[in-house]
């Protein structure tokens, strides 16, 4: 930043401080600045702080001094006398009146605290100014008390103005320290304060800027344009302070989509643009729609207690709609006219009603097949699914599956590959893709789609296949159907710069607020 | 999906030729396999196999066999499935096993000297098959024995738990079957399979020597196979005869591939099985099936012609004869996975290579679109973002405490929340029934993020509902939360008012007592006598339970109800 920009962007307080330096003196103490600028100390220290930060001013020296001043208690001592002086005075009065002065009498007088009285008696006794006679009678000895005298002198010295401790005679320094307010003993006549004196010196840059700061300039500058200034036209005669716009602004809270949801929104709109209609299904599913309808036999290893979540209550659905239940049961048992041998076991209709948390998005497709889908038709769902997995960096308790189906007379293995090629291009911007044989219980043939992602290299993008006739026929669909699923979480995590799948659903607002992503 | 460990040199030995790693990778699609790990120092390869219906591929012999068929463009055949034995050996099955563990099949493998490596592979195949295909030994378990020590005929019968004693593998003392079930590690692991039976299955020979106590453990004397052994017996027991036969066939061809001569054993049943009373095993149950050429062509979308299909299937191990329109196909004995002609179509595609098919874009025109509740959700999300709210996205499994006691709601056994029976983690044991607890989860973890906090989430919740087919109802809801030192009811009320104005929804608030909220600062959101949501300032007890130190006001809106009301009011579909 050059000098003129700098001087124009200065705050009025900063200008006042710089103006206090005359061309001849480049060094001023804070005391001097205080006198010359006539700013209160908080404003002054703020302005000085800014100037130091901008490297216009630097601290030349820093010295620490200790100053003795009177406390409220000290002012009482001035009118009433210090406790030693008061005790000597009381003793003198008692002698003259022929009375005996004792400690209880002093305490009853209520002038000083018991601790002050006992300390004073201790000091006077030690110095030999008094003695304690028979019956605890306090008697004067005629000896002077240096403590009483020093206290009196010091009280007078600091009566109007604080004094530099180190400039006092050593006797007074000792008394000041002894009778100064300390932690746990606020009832003392003196206070010793630490004062830091700084001397400031203009830097070479500061010197040149200070020259431009003519006295009086600060008063005309305005920092905020107001409706009043606009209304009366006064803005015409004002100068507006220039801001240091290079400084970082404070943060602000914005309304914003969740970045992972935004990613899924893009997937959603991409699928709509390719002609897919959204389908939805319930979070709580029966084993029937989640697995039986997909021709997964009831003894399938992936249906065990360690793979899906079972609902505690209600444990079973009321009924499974017909004719689907009977037709699916027949397909499992002996093929049921689908041209299949079936799984050759006795299908358990009770188990079909068992309620679970949806374990795969394909359950939504099964429901769509059974409810008069359009032919030709394309459908998708972004379905929340649940698996019985220990939660860690790669396994979430619930997650999304992007899945769907394509129905049509013209569907074959080749159109399946065609659809996957389209997904590779549209979903991953991949120019290259390759197909590998895969296994899913509900499709045949089954394909795994691998693509060369521009950033990630070869990766698995999804799985697909043609639904087995044992799936489609019992649900009332006789045309070929493609079933497809995309695994997009890895792409989402890369786009969001995350390494832990749990962060997709983080509860940490700071993390959510700071997450950014590349458009894909 | 098993992952198996094989050795490169062993694979090359079985192939009868050397094979580079990249070459192997190119062949692996034939077996739906993928190399997961490779240790060059030892030549160990860890291979994951996808097809749960092809247990014959879960071993190095099976992988080699499938590649051999492709290399020679014709199936690998075995003669012993139709041969008469030179020596007749029998296993007699006693009555009563029908209800315990009905089936046993067995064969002998002679003239091949077991090595350290082949024993490892044999045991791995035994474990994978019994575990994954045999459902942890429930339906299939396998035993290997030293043939020379066995005196035929062997009996497969039932005995009482304390009737017979023998030395189980890994032990030095004789134990009764009951003792094995209670103290032997395998007895403890698999004993459940025999739970409830007063008599237990046992295999013993003519001299009364025990072979094994299936499906638990072999005997130490007859059932410990070691490198150097040349004469083996393989036995498979189980509950499903097809599966038991397939398992034995796989072991027979594996041992034959390594050079053993397979000799059958006759199994004599006291009842008639699907294939008669006496079974000479191994044998194949696979019949010739007629498949139309057209069906294959239609599935694959290419007019390949009968000859090309025949060639592809032969190179994939099928016994196949083609005429102009029909194929007569028979699966090899070590496979049983064809249920439908589509399975054959896939094998044609795999054999020819998936990448040899030209992709064809689906050409039929369809209109894309969103469900009405999703459209409403997106509309609501836009409005909330415009109002300055940060969108939140949460897991929808939570704990019962999150949903009830932390919300100052009574948690009695009758309180209806959809709960998981087989809970993995207490923190994720219930489906959320409302959104506010999800937003409080964020608020609770975010006191360090600068204020104000204005949060919302549109998402699914589920509640029990006995009138529904699934005994529950999945709903899409909006939840909104404001937290900062001066947050209060009026602030969220203003947001709600703006939202429902733009949603063309005239509403009133009806004050209600609700333990989650401060008294007099909570209400139902009502549209034409129908409750569509809830609004209020959270009770300090709720804030304390969530460790939230700022006042919080919230509202929740049921978007499914709103959608239905829109339809009923004739307002049409949400724009």
mmCIF file of N, CA, C and O in Angstrom, chain A residues 67-79 116 119 151 154-155 158-162 176 179-182 185-193:
data_model
loop_
_atom_site.group_PDB
_atom_site.id
_atom_site.type_symbol
_atom_site.label_atom_id
_atom_site.label_comp_id
_atom_site.label_asym_id
_atom_site.label_seq_id
_atom_site.Cartn_x
_atom_site.Cartn_y
_atom_site.Cartn_z
ATOM 1 N N UNK A 67 3.814 3.390 42.005
ATOM 2 C CA UNK A 67 3.278 4.645 42.542
ATOM 3 C C UNK A 67 2.442 4.374 43.774
ATOM 4 O O UNK A 67 1.586 3.507 43.801
ATOM 5 N N UNK A 68 2.740 5.212 44.822
ATOM 6 C CA UNK A 68 2.046 5.059 46.102
ATOM 7 C C UNK A 68 0.930 6.094 46.149
ATOM 8 O O UNK A 68 1.162 7.277 45.884
ATOM 9 N N UNK A 69 -0.292 5.659 46.490
ATOM 10 C CA UNK A 69 -1.391 6.617 46.621
ATOM 11 C C UNK A 69 -2.234 6.252 47.842
ATOM 12 O O UNK A 69 -2.043 5.177 48.426
ATOM 13 N N UNK A 70 -3.124 7.152 48.213
ATOM 14 C CA UNK A 70 -3.966 6.927 49.383
ATOM 15 C C UNK A 70 -5.171 6.084 48.994
ATOM 16 O O UNK A 70 -5.773 6.287 47.949
ATOM 17 N N UNK A 71 -5.562 5.187 49.917
ATOM 18 C CA UNK A 71 -6.839 4.500 49.730
ATOM 19 C C UNK A 71 -7.872 5.275 50.550
ATOM 20 O O UNK A 71 -7.533 6.247 51.239
ATOM 21 N N UNK A 72 -9.117 4.838 50.483
ATOM 22 C CA UNK A 72 -10.159 5.473 51.301
ATOM 23 C C UNK A 72 -9.821 5.369 52.784
ATOM 24 O O UNK A 72 -10.041 6.300 53.567
ATOM 25 N N UNK A 73 -9.227 4.214 53.134
ATOM 26 C CA UNK A 73 -8.831 4.023 54.536
ATOM 27 C C UNK A 73 -7.764 5.043 54.909
ATOM 28 O O UNK A 73 -7.773 5.611 56.014
ATOM 29 N N UNK A 74 -6.864 5.280 53.932
ATOM 30 C CA UNK A 74 -5.787 6.251 54.168
ATOM 31 C C UNK A 74 -6.351 7.654 54.437
ATOM 32 O O UNK A 74 -5.827 8.392 55.287
ATOM 33 N N UNK A 75 -7.417 7.992 53.679
ATOM 34 C CA UNK A 75 -8.016 9.314 53.895
ATOM 35 C C UNK A 75 -8.609 9.414 55.308
ATOM 36 O O UNK A 75 -8.526 10.456 55.963
ATOM 37 N N UNK A 76 -9.165 8.297 55.801
ATOM 38 C CA UNK A 76 -9.688 8.294 57.177
ATOM 39 C C UNK A 76 -8.549 8.482 58.180
ATOM 40 O O UNK A 76 -8.691 9.198 59.181
ATOM 41 N N UNK A 77 -7.397 7.858 57.910
ATOM 42 C CA UNK A 77 -6.240 7.993 58.788
ATOM 43 C C UNK A 77 -5.833 9.473 58.879
ATOM 44 O O UNK A 77 -5.408 9.964 59.915
ATOM 45 N N UNK A 78 -5.935 10.204 57.735
ATOM 46 C CA UNK A 78 -5.538 11.611 57.703
ATOM 47 C C UNK A 78 -6.401 12.444 58.662
ATOM 48 O O UNK A 78 -5.879 13.310 59.373
ATOM 49 N N UNK A 79 -7.664 12.180 58.706
ATOM 50 C CA UNK A 79 -8.522 12.976 59.583
ATOM 51 C C UNK A 79 -8.439 12.503 61.022
ATOM 52 O O UNK A 79 -8.447 13.294 61.959
ATOM 53 N N UNK A 116 -6.096 -3.816 63.192
ATOM 54 C CA UNK A 116 -5.296 -2.590 63.123
ATOM 55 C C UNK A 116 -4.775 -2.221 64.505
ATOM 56 O O UNK A 116 -3.617 -1.816 64.658
ATOM 57 N N UNK A 119 -2.026 -4.655 65.662
ATOM 58 C CA UNK A 119 -0.755 -4.432 64.964
ATOM 59 C C UNK A 119 -0.071 -3.150 65.499
ATOM 60 O O UNK A 119 1.147 -3.127 65.691
ATOM 61 N N UNK A 151 4.376 7.043 59.292
ATOM 62 C CA UNK A 151 3.027 6.961 58.730
ATOM 63 C C UNK A 151 2.464 8.359 58.506
ATOM 64 O O UNK A 151 1.906 8.653 57.449
ATOM 65 N N UNK A 154 4.204 10.003 55.518
ATOM 66 C CA UNK A 154 3.806 9.428 54.220
ATOM 67 C C UNK A 154 2.384 9.836 53.862
ATOM 68 O O UNK A 154 2.076 10.174 52.717
ATOM 69 N N UNK A 155 1.475 9.802 54.866
ATOM 70 C CA UNK A 155 0.091 10.198 54.599
ATOM 71 C C UNK A 155 0.048 11.618 54.031
ATOM 72 O O UNK A 155 -0.698 11.901 53.100
ATOM 73 N N UNK A 158 1.494 11.823 50.266
ATOM 74 C CA UNK A 158 0.656 11.332 49.162
ATOM 75 C C UNK A 158 -0.768 11.856 49.272
ATOM 76 O O UNK A 158 -1.657 11.404 48.553
ATOM 77 N N UNK A 159 -0.988 12.830 50.170
ATOM 78 C CA UNK A 159 -2.336 13.350 50.390
ATOM 79 C C UNK A 159 -2.983 13.804 49.086
ATOM 80 O O UNK A 159 -4.140 13.468 48.814
ATOM 81 N N UNK A 160 -2.263 14.535 48.233
ATOM 82 C CA UNK A 160 -2.862 15.098 47.030
ATOM 83 C C UNK A 160 -2.490 14.353 45.748
ATOM 84 O O UNK A 160 -3.186 14.439 44.751
ATOM 85 N N UNK A 161 -1.362 13.696 45.761
ATOM 86 C CA UNK A 161 -0.869 13.140 44.501
ATOM 87 C C UNK A 161 -0.079 11.861 44.778
ATOM 88 O O UNK A 161 0.637 11.773 45.773
ATOM 89 N N UNK A 162 -0.229 10.920 43.867
ATOM 90 C CA UNK A 162 0.543 9.684 44.017
ATOM 91 C C UNK A 162 2.032 9.987 43.887
ATOM 92 O O UNK A 162 2.416 10.915 43.179
ATOM 93 N N UNK A 176 5.423 2.200 53.370
ATOM 94 C CA UNK A 176 4.455 2.101 52.263
ATOM 95 C C UNK A 176 4.211 0.646 51.904
ATOM 96 O O UNK A 176 3.078 0.198 51.734
ATOM 97 N N UNK A 179 2.241 -1.113 54.738
ATOM 98 C CA UNK A 179 0.839 -0.717 54.904
ATOM 99 C C UNK A 179 0.100 -0.559 53.563
ATOM 100 O O UNK A 179 -0.839 0.204 53.462
ATOM 101 N N UNK A 180 0.552 -1.277 52.544
ATOM 102 C CA UNK A 180 -0.129 -1.207 51.244
ATOM 103 C C UNK A 180 -1.146 -2.342 51.109
ATOM 104 O O UNK A 180 -0.974 -3.407 51.701
ATOM 105 N N UNK A 181 -2.162 -2.071 50.327
ATOM 106 C CA UNK A 181 -3.212 -3.073 50.096
ATOM 107 C C UNK A 181 -2.603 -4.303 49.431
ATOM 108 O O UNK A 181 -1.881 -4.212 48.458
ATOM 109 N N UNK A 182 -2.878 -5.449 50.044
ATOM 110 C CA UNK A 182 -2.435 -6.689 49.422
ATOM 111 C C UNK A 182 -3.639 -7.603 49.307
ATOM 112 O O UNK A 182 -4.699 -7.328 49.873
ATOM 113 N N UNK A 185 -6.065 -8.442 52.261
ATOM 114 C CA UNK A 185 -6.027 -7.401 53.284
ATOM 115 C C UNK A 185 -6.323 -6.047 52.651
ATOM 116 O O UNK A 185 -5.439 -5.249 52.393
ATOM 117 N N UNK A 186 -7.593 -5.829 52.342
ATOM 118 C CA UNK A 186 -7.930 -4.588 51.646
ATOM 119 C C UNK A 186 -7.956 -3.362 52.565
ATOM 120 O O UNK A 186 -7.946 -2.246 52.062
ATOM 121 N N UNK A 187 -7.956 -3.561 53.885
ATOM 122 C CA UNK A 187 -8.091 -2.417 54.813
ATOM 123 C C UNK A 187 -6.726 -1.807 55.122
ATOM 124 O O UNK A 187 -6.239 -1.904 56.243
ATOM 125 N N UNK A 188 -6.131 -1.178 54.124
ATOM 126 C CA UNK A 188 -4.830 -0.566 54.337
ATOM 127 C C UNK A 188 -4.883 0.868 53.825
ATOM 128 O O UNK A 188 -5.686 1.183 52.935
ATOM 129 N N UNK A 189 -4.030 1.723 54.338
ATOM 130 C CA UNK A 189 -4.109 3.141 53.954
ATOM 131 C C UNK A 189 -3.478 3.452 52.582
ATOM 132 O O UNK A 189 -3.800 4.476 52.000
ATOM 133 N N UNK A 190 -2.553 2.604 52.149
ATOM 134 C CA UNK A 190 -1.852 2.914 50.895
ATOM 135 C C UNK A 190 -2.115 1.871 49.820
ATOM 136 O O UNK A 190 -2.446 0.727 50.112
ATOM 137 N N UNK A 191 -1.939 2.308 48.580
ATOM 138 C CA UNK A 191 -2.027 1.392 47.439
ATOM 139 C C UNK A 191 -0.766 1.593 46.607
ATOM 140 O O UNK A 191 -0.349 2.737 46.376
ATOM 141 N N UNK A 192 -0.132 0.522 46.156
ATOM 142 C CA UNK A 192 1.028 0.656 45.266
ATOM 143 C C UNK A 192 0.616 0.139 43.892
ATOM 144 O O UNK A 192 0.151 -1.001 43.759
ATOM 145 N N UNK A 193 0.714 0.966 42.882
ATOM 146 C CA UNK A 193 0.301 0.587 41.529
ATOM 147 C C UNK A 193 1.500 0.527 40.609
ATOM 148 O O UNK A 193 2.412 1.355 40.718
#
